[in-house]
Short mmCIF file of C-alpha atoms and ligand atoms in Angstrom, two decimals:
data_model
loop_
_atom_site.label_atom_id
_atom_site.label_comp_id
_atom_site.label_asym_id
_atom_site.label_seq_id
_atom_site.Cartn_x
_atom_site.Cartn_y
_atom_site.Cartn_z
CA MET Z 1 0.00 0.00 0.00
CA VAL Z 2 1.20 3.46 -0.84
CA ARG Z 3 1.59 5.72 2.11
CA LEU Z 4 -1.23 8.20 1.90
CA LEU Z 5 0.72 10.96 3.49
CA ASN Z 6 3.30 10.70 0.77
CA VAL Z 7 0.74 10.83 -1.98
CA TYR Z 8 -0.67 14.04 -0.56
CA THR Z 9 2.67 15.69 0.00
CA ILE Z 10 3.75 14.73 -3.49
CA SER Z 11 0.59 16.23 -4.96
CA ALA Z 12 1.14 19.40 -2.98
CA PHE Z 13 4.62 19.41 -4.38
CA ALA Z 14 3.20 19.24 -7.90
CA ALA Z 15 1.11 22.23 -6.99
CA LEU Z 16 4.14 24.27 -5.98
CA GLY Z 17 6.12 23.39 -9.09
CA GLY Z 18 3.12 24.23 -11.26
CA ALA Z 19 2.38 27.40 -9.32
CA LEU Z 20 5.82 28.80 -10.14
CA PHE Z 21 5.26 27.96 -13.80
CA GLY Z 22 1.91 29.76 -13.65
CA PHE Z 23 3.28 32.78 -11.80
CA ASP Z 24 5.89 32.99 -14.52
CA ILE Z 25 3.27 33.00 -17.29
CA SER Z 26 1.13 35.74 -15.79
CA SER Z 27 3.75 37.82 -14.05
CA MET Z 28 3.34 40.57 -16.66
CA SER Z 29 -0.29 40.08 -17.71
CA ALA Z 30 -2.03 42.47 -15.38
CA VAL Z 31 0.74 45.00 -14.83
CA ILE Z 32 1.27 45.85 -18.50
CA GLY Z 33 -2.08 47.63 -18.64
CA THR Z 34 -1.45 49.87 -15.61
CA GLU Z 35 -0.34 53.48 -15.73
CA GLN Z 36 2.09 52.92 -12.89
CA TYR Z 37 3.99 50.32 -14.94
CA GLN Z 38 3.81 52.29 -18.18
CA ASN Z 39 5.05 55.48 -16.56
CA TYR Z 40 7.86 53.87 -14.63
CA TYR Z 41 9.29 51.85 -17.53
CA GLY Z 42 8.79 54.57 -20.14
CA ASN Z 43 5.65 53.15 -21.79
CA PRO Z 44 7.28 50.10 -23.40
CA LEU Z 45 5.62 49.33 -26.73
CA GLY Z 46 6.15 46.79 -29.48
CA MET Z 47 9.59 45.15 -29.41
CA ARG Z 48 10.48 46.68 -26.07
CA GLN Z 49 7.51 45.07 -24.35
CA GLY Z 50 8.16 41.89 -26.33
CA ALA Z 51 11.72 41.77 -24.98
CA ILE Z 52 10.45 42.23 -21.43
CA THR Z 53 7.76 39.53 -21.62
CA SER Z 54 9.95 37.04 -23.40
CA ALA Z 55 12.93 37.45 -21.04
CA MET Z 56 11.34 35.01 -18.66
CA ALA Z 57 10.58 32.46 -21.34
CA GLY Z 58 14.16 32.89 -22.65
CA GLY Z 59 15.51 32.12 -19.18
CA SER Z 60 13.13 29.17 -18.96
CA LEU Z 61 14.46 27.80 -22.23
CA VAL Z 62 18.02 27.85 -20.89
CA GLY Z 63 16.81 26.35 -17.59
CA ALA Z 64 14.98 23.53 -19.37
CA LEU Z 65 18.02 22.74 -21.52
CA SER Z 66 20.34 22.55 -18.52
CA SER Z 67 17.84 20.65 -16.37
CA SER Z 68 18.86 17.19 -17.35
CA PHE Z 69 22.58 17.90 -16.82
CA LEU Z 70 22.01 19.47 -13.40
CA GLY Z 71 19.37 16.91 -12.43
CA ASP Z 72 21.71 14.02 -13.28
CA ARG Z 73 24.74 15.56 -11.64
CA LEU Z 74 23.40 17.08 -8.47
CA SER Z 75 20.20 15.03 -8.09
CA ARG Z 76 16.70 16.11 -9.04
CA LYS Z 77 16.09 17.39 -5.54
CA VAL Z 78 19.12 19.66 -5.27
CA ALA Z 79 18.64 20.97 -8.83
CA ILE Z 80 15.04 21.91 -8.00
CA GLN Z 81 16.27 23.66 -4.85
CA ILE Z 82 18.74 25.63 -6.94
CA GLY Z 83 15.84 26.54 -9.20
CA ALA Z 84 13.76 27.74 -6.25
CA ALA Z 85 16.67 29.85 -4.99
CA LEU Z 86 17.12 31.37 -8.45
CA TRP Z 87 13.44 32.23 -8.52
CA CYS Z 88 13.77 34.16 -5.26
CA ILE Z 89 16.83 36.04 -6.51
CA GLY Z 90 15.13 36.79 -9.85
CA SER Z 91 11.96 37.99 -8.16
CA ALA Z 92 13.96 40.23 -5.84
CA VAL Z 93 15.82 41.79 -8.78
CA GLN Z 94 12.53 42.23 -10.63
CA SER Z 95 10.73 43.90 -7.79
CA ALA Z 96 13.68 46.17 -6.99
CA SER Z 97 14.30 47.02 -10.65
CA ASN Z 98 15.17 50.61 -11.54
CA GLY Z 99 14.49 50.28 -15.25
CA VAL Z 100 13.92 47.94 -18.16
CA VAL Z 101 17.42 46.38 -18.09
CA MET Z 102 17.21 45.32 -14.46
CA LEU Z 103 13.68 44.10 -15.00
CA VAL Z 104 14.77 41.93 -17.92
CA ILE Z 105 17.65 40.48 -15.86
CA GLY Z 106 15.29 39.66 -12.98
CA LEU Z 107 12.78 38.05 -15.32
CA ALA Z 108 15.45 35.96 -17.04
CA LEU Z 109 16.78 34.73 -13.68
CA ALA Z 110 13.33 33.76 -12.49
CA GLY Z 111 12.80 32.13 -15.87
CA LEU Z 112 15.88 29.93 -15.33
CA CYS Z 113 14.11 28.57 -12.31
CA VAL Z 114 10.91 27.79 -14.15
CA GLY Z 115 12.84 26.02 -16.90
CA LEU Z 116 14.53 23.85 -14.30
CA THR Z 117 11.45 23.14 -12.24
CA SER Z 118 9.06 22.65 -15.16
CA SER Z 119 11.34 19.85 -16.42
CA LEU Z 120 12.58 18.38 -13.16
CA VAL Z 121 9.53 18.45 -10.91
CA PRO Z 122 7.59 16.02 -13.12
CA ILE Z 123 10.66 13.77 -13.46
CA TYR Z 124 11.28 13.77 -9.72
CA GLN Z 125 7.63 13.04 -9.07
CA SER Z 126 7.47 10.24 -11.59
CA GLU Z 127 10.50 8.67 -9.96
CA ILE Z 128 9.08 8.73 -6.47
CA VAL Z 129 5.38 8.10 -6.95
CA PRO Z 130 3.92 4.65 -7.70
CA ARG Z 131 3.37 3.89 -11.37
CA LYS Z 132 -0.39 3.94 -10.99
CA ILE Z 133 -0.68 7.60 -10.17
CA ARG Z 134 2.04 8.97 -12.43
CA GLY Z 135 -0.35 9.98 -15.20
CA ARG Z 136 -2.60 11.76 -12.73
CA ILE Z 137 0.34 13.65 -11.29
CA VAL Z 138 1.27 14.95 -14.75
CA SER Z 139 -2.23 16.34 -15.21
CA LEU Z 140 -2.22 17.82 -11.73
CA GLN Z 141 0.79 19.78 -12.86
CA GLN Z 142 -1.27 21.51 -15.58
CA PHE Z 143 -4.02 22.19 -13.05
CA ALA Z 144 -1.47 23.77 -10.75
CA ILE Z 145 -0.13 25.87 -13.64
CA THR Z 146 -3.60 27.30 -14.26
CA TRP Z 147 -3.98 28.07 -10.54
CA GLY Z 148 -0.61 29.80 -10.50
CA ILE Z 149 -1.56 31.92 -13.53
CA MET Z 150 -4.87 32.87 -11.95
CA VAL Z 151 -3.57 33.64 -8.46
CA GLN Z 152 -0.75 35.81 -9.77
CA TYR Z 153 -3.14 37.68 -12.05
CA PHE Z 154 -5.47 38.43 -9.16
CA ILE Z 155 -2.61 39.54 -6.91
CA GLU Z 156 -1.52 41.90 -9.69
CA TYR Z 157 -5.06 43.05 -10.27
CA GLY Z 158 -5.54 43.77 -6.56
CA CYS Z 159 -2.24 45.65 -6.40
CA SER Z 160 -3.10 47.70 -9.49
CA PHE Z 161 -5.22 49.88 -7.21
CA LEU Z 162 -2.10 50.99 -5.34
CA GLU Z 163 -0.95 54.24 -6.79
CA SER Z 164 2.79 53.93 -6.36
CA THR Z 165 5.27 51.55 -7.98
CA ALA Z 166 4.24 49.10 -5.24
CA SER Z 167 1.48 48.14 -7.66
CA PHE Z 168 3.96 46.01 -9.60
CA ARG Z 169 6.78 45.61 -7.07
CA LEU Z 170 4.56 43.93 -4.52
CA PRO Z 171 3.23 41.08 -6.71
CA TRP Z 172 6.74 40.35 -7.95
CA ALA Z 173 7.92 40.13 -4.35
CA ILE Z 174 4.98 38.00 -3.21
CA GLN Z 175 5.74 35.39 -5.86
CA THR Z 176 8.75 34.25 -3.82
CA VAL Z 177 6.44 32.64 -1.26
CA PRO Z 178 5.76 29.34 -3.09
CA ALA Z 179 9.45 29.08 -4.00
CA VAL Z 180 10.53 29.47 -0.39
CA VAL Z 181 8.05 26.76 0.65
CA LEU Z 182 9.35 24.51 -2.13
CA PHE Z 183 12.99 25.11 -1.20
CA VAL Z 184 12.50 24.48 2.49
CA GLY Z 185 10.01 21.61 2.03
CA LEU Z 186 12.48 19.71 -0.12
CA PHE Z 187 14.80 19.22 2.83
CA TRP Z 188 12.22 16.74 4.13
CA PHE Z 189 11.90 14.95 0.83
CA PRO Z 190 14.05 11.98 -0.14
CA ARG Z 191 16.28 11.90 -3.19
CA SER Z 192 14.86 9.98 -6.13
CA PRO Z 193 15.56 6.25 -5.71
CA ARG Z 194 16.36 5.91 -9.39
CA TRP Z 195 18.87 8.70 -9.21
CA LEU Z 196 20.47 7.20 -6.07
CA ALA Z 197 20.78 3.86 -7.83
CA SER Z 198 22.32 5.45 -10.89
CA LYS Z 199 25.05 6.77 -8.57
CA ASP Z 200 25.51 3.30 -7.05
CA ARG Z 201 24.01 4.38 -3.75
CA TRP Z 202 21.99 1.18 -3.61
CA ASP Z 203 21.38 1.02 0.14
CA GLU Z 204 19.95 4.48 0.18
CA ALA Z 205 17.84 3.69 -2.88
CA LEU Z 206 16.35 0.68 -1.13
CA ARG Z 207 15.66 2.61 2.05
CA VAL Z 208 13.96 5.40 0.11
CA LEU Z 209 11.80 2.88 -1.73
CA ALA Z 210 10.84 1.29 1.58
CA PHE Z 211 9.96 4.72 2.96
CA LEU Z 212 7.83 5.52 -0.09
CA ARG Z 213 6.11 2.21 -0.69
CA SER Z 214 5.77 0.38 2.60
CA ALA Z 215 3.79 1.48 5.60
CA HIS Z 216 6.48 0.27 8.00
CA ASN Z 217 9.62 1.18 6.08
CA ASP Z 218 9.99 -2.53 5.36
CA VAL Z 219 12.91 -3.10 3.02
CA ASN Z 220 11.70 -6.66 2.45
CA ALA Z 221 8.18 -5.77 1.34
CA PRO Z 222 7.44 -7.40 -2.05
CA LEU Z 223 6.51 -4.16 -3.76
CA VAL Z 224 9.67 -2.53 -2.53
CA LEU Z 225 11.86 -5.39 -3.70
CA ALA Z 226 10.09 -5.61 -7.04
CA GLU Z 227 10.69 -1.99 -7.81
CA TYR Z 228 14.24 -2.17 -6.55
CA LYS Z 229 14.86 -5.10 -8.90
CA GLU Z 230 13.26 -3.22 -11.76
CA ILE Z 231 15.58 -0.25 -11.26
CA GLU Z 232 18.58 -2.56 -10.86
CA ASP Z 233 17.80 -4.36 -14.13
CA GLN Z 234 17.27 -1.17 -15.98
CA ILE Z 235 20.49 0.38 -14.83
CA SER Z 236 22.56 -2.71 -15.49
CA GLN Z 237 21.02 -2.98 -18.95
CA GLU Z 238 21.89 0.64 -19.65
CA ARG Z 239 25.45 0.04 -18.49
CA GLU Z 240 25.84 -3.18 -20.46
CA GLU Z 241 24.70 -1.49 -23.61
CA GLU Z 242 26.83 1.47 -22.67
CA SER Z 243 23.85 3.29 -23.92
CA ASN Z 244 24.41 6.93 -24.36
CA SER Z 245 20.87 8.11 -24.01
CA TYR Z 246 21.62 11.37 -25.77
CA ARG Z 247 22.73 9.48 -28.85
CA GLU Z 248 19.74 7.20 -28.56
CA LEU Z 249 17.41 10.19 -28.60
CA PHE Z 250 18.35 10.73 -32.21
CA SER Z 251 18.72 7.11 -33.28
CA SER Z 252 16.62 6.16 -36.28
CA LYS Z 253 14.11 4.25 -34.11
CA ILE Z 254 13.48 6.95 -31.55
CA ARG Z 255 14.10 10.19 -33.43
CA LYS Z 256 10.61 10.37 -34.86
CA ARG Z 257 9.02 10.20 -31.42
CA VAL Z 258 11.33 12.76 -29.82
CA LEU Z 259 10.67 15.18 -32.66
CA LEU Z 260 6.94 14.52 -32.36
CA SER Z 261 6.92 15.37 -28.66
CA MET Z 262 8.84 18.54 -29.39
CA ALA Z 263 6.36 19.39 -32.14
CA ILE Z 264 3.40 18.78 -29.83
CA GLN Z 265 4.78 21.27 -27.34
CA MET Z 266 5.51 23.74 -30.10
CA TRP Z 267 1.98 23.46 -31.48
CA SER Z 268 0.51 23.90 -28.02
CA GLN Z 269 2.19 27.32 -27.98
CA LEU Z 270 1.25 28.10 -31.57
CA THR Z 271 -2.43 27.52 -30.75
CA GLY Z 272 -2.13 31.11 -29.56
CA ILE Z 273 -2.96 30.42 -25.91
CA ASN Z 274 -0.25 32.69 -24.62
CA VAL Z 275 -1.36 35.55 -26.84
CA MET Z 276 -4.38 35.40 -24.55
CA MET Z 277 -2.48 34.67 -21.35
CA TYR Z 278 0.08 37.45 -21.83
CA TYR Z 279 -1.70 40.10 -23.85
CA ILE Z 280 -5.42 39.68 -23.23
CA VAL Z 281 -5.51 43.18 -21.78
CA TYR Z 282 -4.30 44.65 -25.09
CA ILE Z 283 -6.65 42.51 -27.12
CA LEU Z 284 -9.74 43.39 -25.15
CA GLU Z 285 -8.90 47.08 -25.15
CA SER Z 286 -8.43 47.05 -28.88
CA ALA Z 287 -11.79 45.27 -29.17
CA GLY Z 288 -13.36 48.23 -27.41
CA ILE Z 289 -13.65 47.02 -23.80
CA ALA Z 290 -13.07 49.77 -21.31
CA ASN Z 291 -12.53 47.82 -18.09
CA SER Z 292 -10.24 45.24 -19.63
CA MET Z 293 -8.53 44.18 -16.38
CA LEU Z 294 -11.74 42.88 -14.88
CA ALA Z 295 -12.91 41.26 -18.10
CA SER Z 296 -9.51 39.59 -18.48
CA SER Z 297 -9.62 38.13 -15.01
CA ILE Z 298 -12.55 35.94 -16.01
CA GLN Z 299 -10.40 34.25 -18.63
CA TYR Z 300 -8.02 32.97 -15.95
CA ILE Z 301 -10.87 31.48 -13.95
CA ILE Z 302 -12.20 29.78 -17.08
CA ASN Z 303 -8.74 28.41 -17.80
CA MET Z 304 -8.52 26.81 -14.38
CA VAL Z 305 -12.07 25.46 -14.21
CA MET Z 306 -12.08 23.99 -17.70
CA THR Z 307 -8.88 22.09 -17.01
CA ILE Z 308 -10.77 19.90 -14.52
CA PRO Z 309 -12.86 17.84 -16.98
CA SER Z 310 -9.81 17.18 -19.07
CA ILE Z 311 -7.87 15.92 -16.08
CA LEU Z 312 -10.73 13.62 -15.12
CA TRP Z 313 -11.54 12.26 -18.55
CA ALA Z 314 -8.57 12.71 -20.86
CA ASP Z 315 -7.84 9.01 -20.47
CA LYS Z 316 -11.31 8.16 -21.76
CA TRP Z 317 -11.34 10.68 -24.59
CA GLY Z 318 -7.96 9.68 -25.91
CA ARG Z 319 -5.26 12.05 -27.03
CA ARG Z 320 -5.98 12.36 -30.73
CA PRO Z 321 -9.55 13.64 -30.41
CA ALA Z 322 -8.36 16.19 -27.84
CA PHE Z 323 -5.63 17.46 -30.17
CA LEU Z 324 -7.69 17.39 -33.37
CA ILE Z 325 -10.94 18.83 -32.08
CA GLY Z 326 -9.00 21.28 -29.89
CA ALA Z 327 -7.08 22.65 -32.90
CA ILE Z 328 -10.15 23.03 -35.11
CA VAL Z 329 -12.28 24.71 -32.47
CA MET Z 330 -9.49 26.94 -31.18
CA GLY Z 331 -8.72 27.95 -34.78
CA PHE Z 332 -12.38 28.82 -35.31
CA TRP Z 333 -12.46 31.28 -32.37
CA LEU Z 334 -9.26 32.93 -33.54
CA PHE Z 335 -10.52 33.38 -37.10
CA LEU Z 336 -13.72 34.81 -35.69
CA ILE Z 337 -11.85 37.33 -33.53
CA GLY Z 338 -9.64 38.32 -36.48
CA GLY Z 339 -12.62 38.63 -38.83
CA LEU Z 340 -14.62 40.83 -36.45
CA LEU Z 341 -11.64 43.06 -35.77
CA MET Z 342 -11.02 43.40 -39.49
CA HIS Z 343 -14.62 44.19 -40.31
CA TYR Z 344 -15.57 46.51 -37.48
CA GLY Z 345 -12.19 47.98 -36.53
CA GLU Z 346 -10.40 51.14 -37.61
CA SER Z 347 -6.99 52.70 -37.09
CA ASN Z 348 -6.41 53.82 -33.53
CA ARG Z 349 -5.95 57.59 -33.46
CA VAL Z 350 -4.19 57.54 -30.10
CA LEU Z 351 -0.62 56.87 -31.15
CA ASP Z 352 1.27 55.67 -28.11
CA GLN Z 353 -0.95 52.72 -27.27
CA PRO Z 354 0.09 49.07 -27.56
CA TYR Z 355 -2.54 48.50 -30.27
CA THR Z 356 -2.92 50.47 -33.47
CA TRP Z 357 -6.34 49.05 -34.37
CA ILE Z 358 -9.52 49.57 -32.40
CA ILE Z 359 -13.26 48.90 -32.48
CA VAL Z 360 -15.38 51.89 -31.50
CA GLY Z 361 -19.14 51.82 -31.03
CA HIS Z 362 -19.87 48.29 -32.30
CA HIS Z 363 -20.99 46.75 -29.04
CA ALA Z 364 -22.20 43.46 -30.42
CA ALA Z 365 -18.87 42.82 -32.19
CA THR Z 366 -17.00 43.74 -29.01
CA ARG Z 367 -19.06 41.28 -27.01
CA ILE Z 368 -18.59 38.47 -29.49
CA ILE Z 369 -14.83 39.03 -29.43
CA LEU Z 370 -14.88 38.85 -25.64
CA ALA Z 371 -16.89 35.62 -25.70
CA SER Z 372 -14.64 34.13 -28.38
CA ALA Z 373 -11.54 34.91 -26.35
CA TYR Z 374 -13.07 33.11 -23.36
CA LEU Z 375 -14.13 30.18 -25.51
CA ALA Z 376 -10.67 29.90 -27.07
CA VAL Z 377 -9.15 29.63 -23.60
CA ALA Z 378 -11.78 27.08 -22.55
CA THR Z 379 -11.03 25.04 -25.65
CA PHE Z 380 -7.31 25.02 -24.91
CA ALA Z 381 -7.90 24.09 -21.27
CA LEU Z 382 -10.02 21.13 -22.33
CA SER Z 383 -7.61 19.87 -24.93
CA TRP Z 384 -4.06 20.97 -25.67
CA GLY Z 385 -3.37 22.29 -22.15
CA PRO Z 386 -3.17 19.04 -20.20
CA VAL Z 387 -2.80 16.64 -23.13
CA SER Z 388 0.33 18.34 -24.51
CA TRP Z 389 2.05 17.46 -21.21
CA MET Z 390 0.64 13.93 -20.99
CA TYR Z 391 1.60 12.86 -24.49
CA PRO Z 392 5.41 13.35 -24.69
CA PRO Z 393 6.32 10.95 -21.84
CA GLU Z 394 3.92 8.34 -23.20
CA ILE Z 395 5.60 7.77 -26.52
CA VAL Z 396 9.22 7.14 -25.50
CA PRO Z 397 10.82 4.31 -23.50
CA LEU Z 398 11.54 4.88 -19.85
CA ARG Z 399 15.33 4.93 -20.20
CA ILE Z 400 15.32 8.07 -22.33
CA ARG Z 401 12.11 9.57 -21.04
CA ALA Z 402 13.65 12.23 -18.82
CA LYS Z 403 15.83 13.57 -21.61
CA SER Z 404 13.16 13.42 -24.24
CA VAL Z 405 10.68 15.24 -22.00
CA ALA Z 406 13.31 17.87 -21.22
CA LEU Z 407 13.68 18.50 -24.96
CA ALA Z 408 9.92 18.75 -25.39
CA THR Z 409 9.75 21.20 -22.49
CA ALA Z 410 12.57 23.22 -24.03
CA SER Z 411 10.59 23.32 -27.27
CA ASN Z 412 7.62 24.69 -25.31
CA TRP Z 413 9.81 27.47 -23.90
CA ALA Z 414 11.53 28.22 -27.19
CA SER Z 415 8.16 28.75 -28.89
CA ASN Z 416 6.87 30.62 -25.88
CA PHE Z 417 9.92 32.90 -26.05
CA ALA Z 418 9.48 33.58 -29.76
CA LEU Z 419 5.80 34.40 -29.34
CA GLY Z 420 6.20 36.54 -26.23
CA PHE Z 421 8.71 38.57 -28.20
CA ALA Z 422 6.90 38.78 -31.53
CA VAL Z 423 3.31 39.40 -30.51
CA PRO Z 424 3.48 43.01 -29.23
CA PRO Z 425 5.22 44.37 -32.36
CA LEU Z 426 2.97 42.28 -34.61
CA LEU Z 427 -0.14 43.49 -32.83
CA ARG Z 428 0.94 46.99 -33.76
CA SER Z 429 2.05 46.28 -37.31
CA ILE Z 430 -0.31 43.62 -38.67
CA GLN Z 431 -3.18 44.07 -36.16
CA TRP Z 432 -6.15 41.71 -36.78
CA ARG Z 433 -4.12 39.63 -39.25
CA LEU Z 434 -2.25 38.24 -36.27
CA PHE Z 435 -5.33 36.21 -35.34
CA PHE Z 436 -5.51 34.76 -38.82
CA ILE Z 437 -1.91 33.63 -38.47
CA PHE Z 438 -2.66 31.84 -35.22
CA GLY Z 439 -5.86 30.39 -36.69
CA SER Z 440 -3.74 28.95 -39.50
CA PHE Z 441 -1.22 27.51 -37.04
CA ASN Z 442 -4.10 25.58 -35.52
CA MET Z 443 -5.01 24.17 -38.91
CA ALA Z 444 -1.38 23.17 -39.47
CA ALA Z 445 -1.33 21.50 -36.04
CA PHE Z 446 -4.47 19.59 -37.02
CA ILE Z 447 -2.86 18.30 -40.20
CA HIS Z 448 0.36 17.32 -38.47
CA VAL Z 449 -1.37 15.50 -35.62
CA TRP Z 450 -3.72 13.79 -38.07
CA PHE Z 451 -0.83 12.21 -39.96
CA ALA Z 452 1.90 11.91 -37.38
CA ALA Z 453 0.53 11.39 -33.88
CA PRO Z 454 -0.83 7.94 -33.01
CA GLU Z 455 -3.36 7.41 -30.25
CA THR Z 456 -1.65 6.27 -27.05
CA LYS Z 457 -4.78 5.32 -25.16
CA GLN Z 458 -4.56 1.69 -24.00
CA ARG Z 459 -1.45 0.96 -25.98
CA THR Z 460 1.80 -0.60 -24.93
CA LEU Z 461 5.11 0.92 -25.84
CA GLU Z 462 5.79 -2.05 -28.11
CA GLU Z 463 2.63 -1.40 -30.11
CA LEU Z 464 3.56 2.24 -30.41
CA GLY Z 465 7.04 1.28 -31.56
CA GLU Z 466 5.52 -0.72 -34.43
CA ILE Z 467 3.17 2.10 -35.35
CA PHE Z 468 6.00 4.61 -35.46
CA GLU Z 469 7.92 2.26 -37.70
CA TYR Z 470 5.22 0.92 -40.01
CA GLY Z 471 2.25 3.28 -39.61
CA GLU Z 472 -1.33 2.11 -39.05
CA PRO Z 473 -4.72 2.23 -40.74
CA LEU Z 474 -6.63 5.46 -40.19
CA TRP Z 475 -9.61 3.90 -38.42
CA LYS Z 476 -7.30 2.34 -35.87
CA SER Z 477 -5.56 5.60 -35.17
CA PHE Z 478 -8.82 6.93 -33.77
CA LEU Z 479 -9.83 3.98 -31.68
CA GLY Z 480 -6.50 3.19 -30.08
CA ASN Z 481 -6.36 -0.40 -28.94
CA ARG Z 482 -9.44 -1.29 -27.02
CA ARG Z 483 -8.50 -4.82 -26.14
CA GLY Z 484 -4.73 -4.99 -26.40
CA SER Z 485 -3.72 -4.20 -22.88
CA ASN Z 486 -6.44 -5.86 -20.90
CA LYS Z 487 -4.33 -8.79 -19.87
CA LEU Z 488 -1.56 -6.54 -18.72
CA ASP Z 489 -3.95 -4.31 -16.87
CA MET Z 490 -5.31 -7.30 -15.02
CA LEU Z 491 -1.85 -8.47 -14.12
CA ALA Z 492 -0.97 -5.01 -12.90
CA LYS Z 493 -4.10 -4.95 -10.80
CA ASP Z 494 -3.23 -8.34 -9.36
CA ILE Z 495 0.07 -7.03 -8.30
CA GLU Z 496 -1.29 -3.84 -6.79
CA ILE Z 497 -4.02 -5.51 -4.76
CA GLY Z 498 -3.00 -9.09 -4.32
CA VAL Z 499 0.63 -8.74 -3.53
CA SER Z 500 0.41 -10.70 -0.32
CA LYS Z 501 -0.87 -13.74 -2.16
CA ILE Z 502 2.00 -13.91 -4.59
CA ASN Z 503 5.30 -15.31 -3.52
CA ARG Z 504 8.17 -12.91 -3.73
CA SER Z 505 10.17 -14.28 -6.65
CA GLU Z 506 7.06 -14.72 -8.79
CA HIS Z 507 6.08 -11.22 -7.96
CA VAL Z 508 9.42 -9.84 -9.01
CA LYS Z 509 9.17 -11.77 -12.27
CA MET Z 510 5.68 -10.54 -13.01
CA LYS Z 511 6.43 -7.00 -12.12
CA HIS Z 512 9.31 -7.11 -14.49
CA VAL Z 513 7.20 -8.39 -17.37
CA ILE Z 514 4.67 -5.69 -16.76
CA SER Z 515 7.24 -2.97 -16.53
CA GLU Z 516 8.58 -3.85 -19.94
CA ASP Z 517 5.20 -3.83 -21.54
CA THR Z 518 3.44 -1.01 -19.86
CA ASP Z 519 5.91 1.60 -18.85
CA PHE Z 520 4.48 4.03 -21.39
CA ARG Z 521 1.53 4.54 -19.09
CA SER Z 522 3.63 5.82 -16.25
C1 LIG N 1 1.30 26.02 -21.49
C2 LIG N 1 1.52 27.43 -21.04
C3 LIG N 1 0.19 28.13 -20.95
C4 LIG N 1 -0.71 27.38 -20.00
C5 LIG N 1 -2.09 27.98 -19.94
C6 LIG N 1 0.39 25.33 -20.50
O1 LIG N 1 0.14 24.03 -20.93
O2 LIG N 1 2.52 25.33 -21.58
O3 LIG N 1 2.38 28.09 -21.93
O4 LIG N 1 0.35 29.43 -20.51
O5 LIG N 1 -0.83 26.03 -20.39
O6 LIG N 1 -2.89 27.31 -19.04
#
């Protein structure tokens, strides 16, 4: 039996990692519309604002790329602590900033943290939680991200009523709180057993497994021994093959899948979600909404609430329908916004505003744009949001999973960086056409997923391997494999609930068979 306390603390941990990610995303969203911010930083427009917003994503990209090196060298736990410390330093620099340069440095430092934690927290979790709840933990991460985005937005919104520079300094200082809790809390957490084993610290690995999996820290408990054996086999296999997992990432068999997970994360950004998350205030103002800060806040609530059904049912829906329907519907809302802006908008006569196109006096069009923006966010939250994080770890073997996921995460940040940078100048230069571009990205994502991304629902890694090599008929790509894994599922269930009835060596054998066939579900 899994220790309940551990499951809860681990989930809370997911929440903290995700919260930092979320705080990162919305740390500029509400301040950019305030006079206090605009006056203090010299009314940054276009590229200047793009550079500010994207500094964090740029830092996150570097953090994600160095995560696997630091996580392997220093341990997941210590690397995450370094990340949390960097976040606090970055936030301090941000909130004390005396101009754009210092602000950008602070944002980039905080971004380094988010790059590290957004890659390493899920890896650390997946190495310490039991296989059965790994998938759930990944989706909890997305839920926590949406909470982080929302909480930070509301803190900023609340502070926007302060008249001094405290209106932006305070929220940037407050965001250190979850990082401090994460940093300190980690002292009570064990190191990952898999990491300990990879450093030949076998005794510690066994003790940690006993602590995590057995109610009485019993190092002889069957589940503990089975997992210990599994890790041992895996590591000795890796050593025998002298497998260099970096090289394997780009071997002919695996390359396709690694590139696909990177593409999935890129498309999730190109859906245009962060145009909404970062710049909703600009968009709503240009659509003719006067109190844009309040109207924007609703979007963040929608984002959080609509993530819940996806977390609960994504396993039933399957990944392909979520991606395909998500892209079509999201694209529709974006084309609609672009079309309405084009038809009812006119050049903005006030020159030094972030948007050069505005709708005046067409209330119905304004309202439809507002509704479409909300619906676009709801669509993302139901589809690409959680599923883009679930999919990448599912399609690669365990031994290269951490590295492959780190690359996918880096692809998320690289695209996020490019968009954060490009959107403000584009909003000024090509106005409503921007929405058509993002609408088209959604169509391209649809086509790519249609041809290149197999359904993972109920499939073993072996089946997926064959599909990546030989392809599969279209009808099958929608259904997944309804029967294929039943036997394995039953075996897995036997092991989870009937462990006491199975003798130890049999158990170890069975567990091993299952791990080879089903590790894609972890
Ligand atoms: C994306 C973020 C986005 C967030 C919105 C995540 O899946 O990676 O870039 O801001 O969802 O909820």
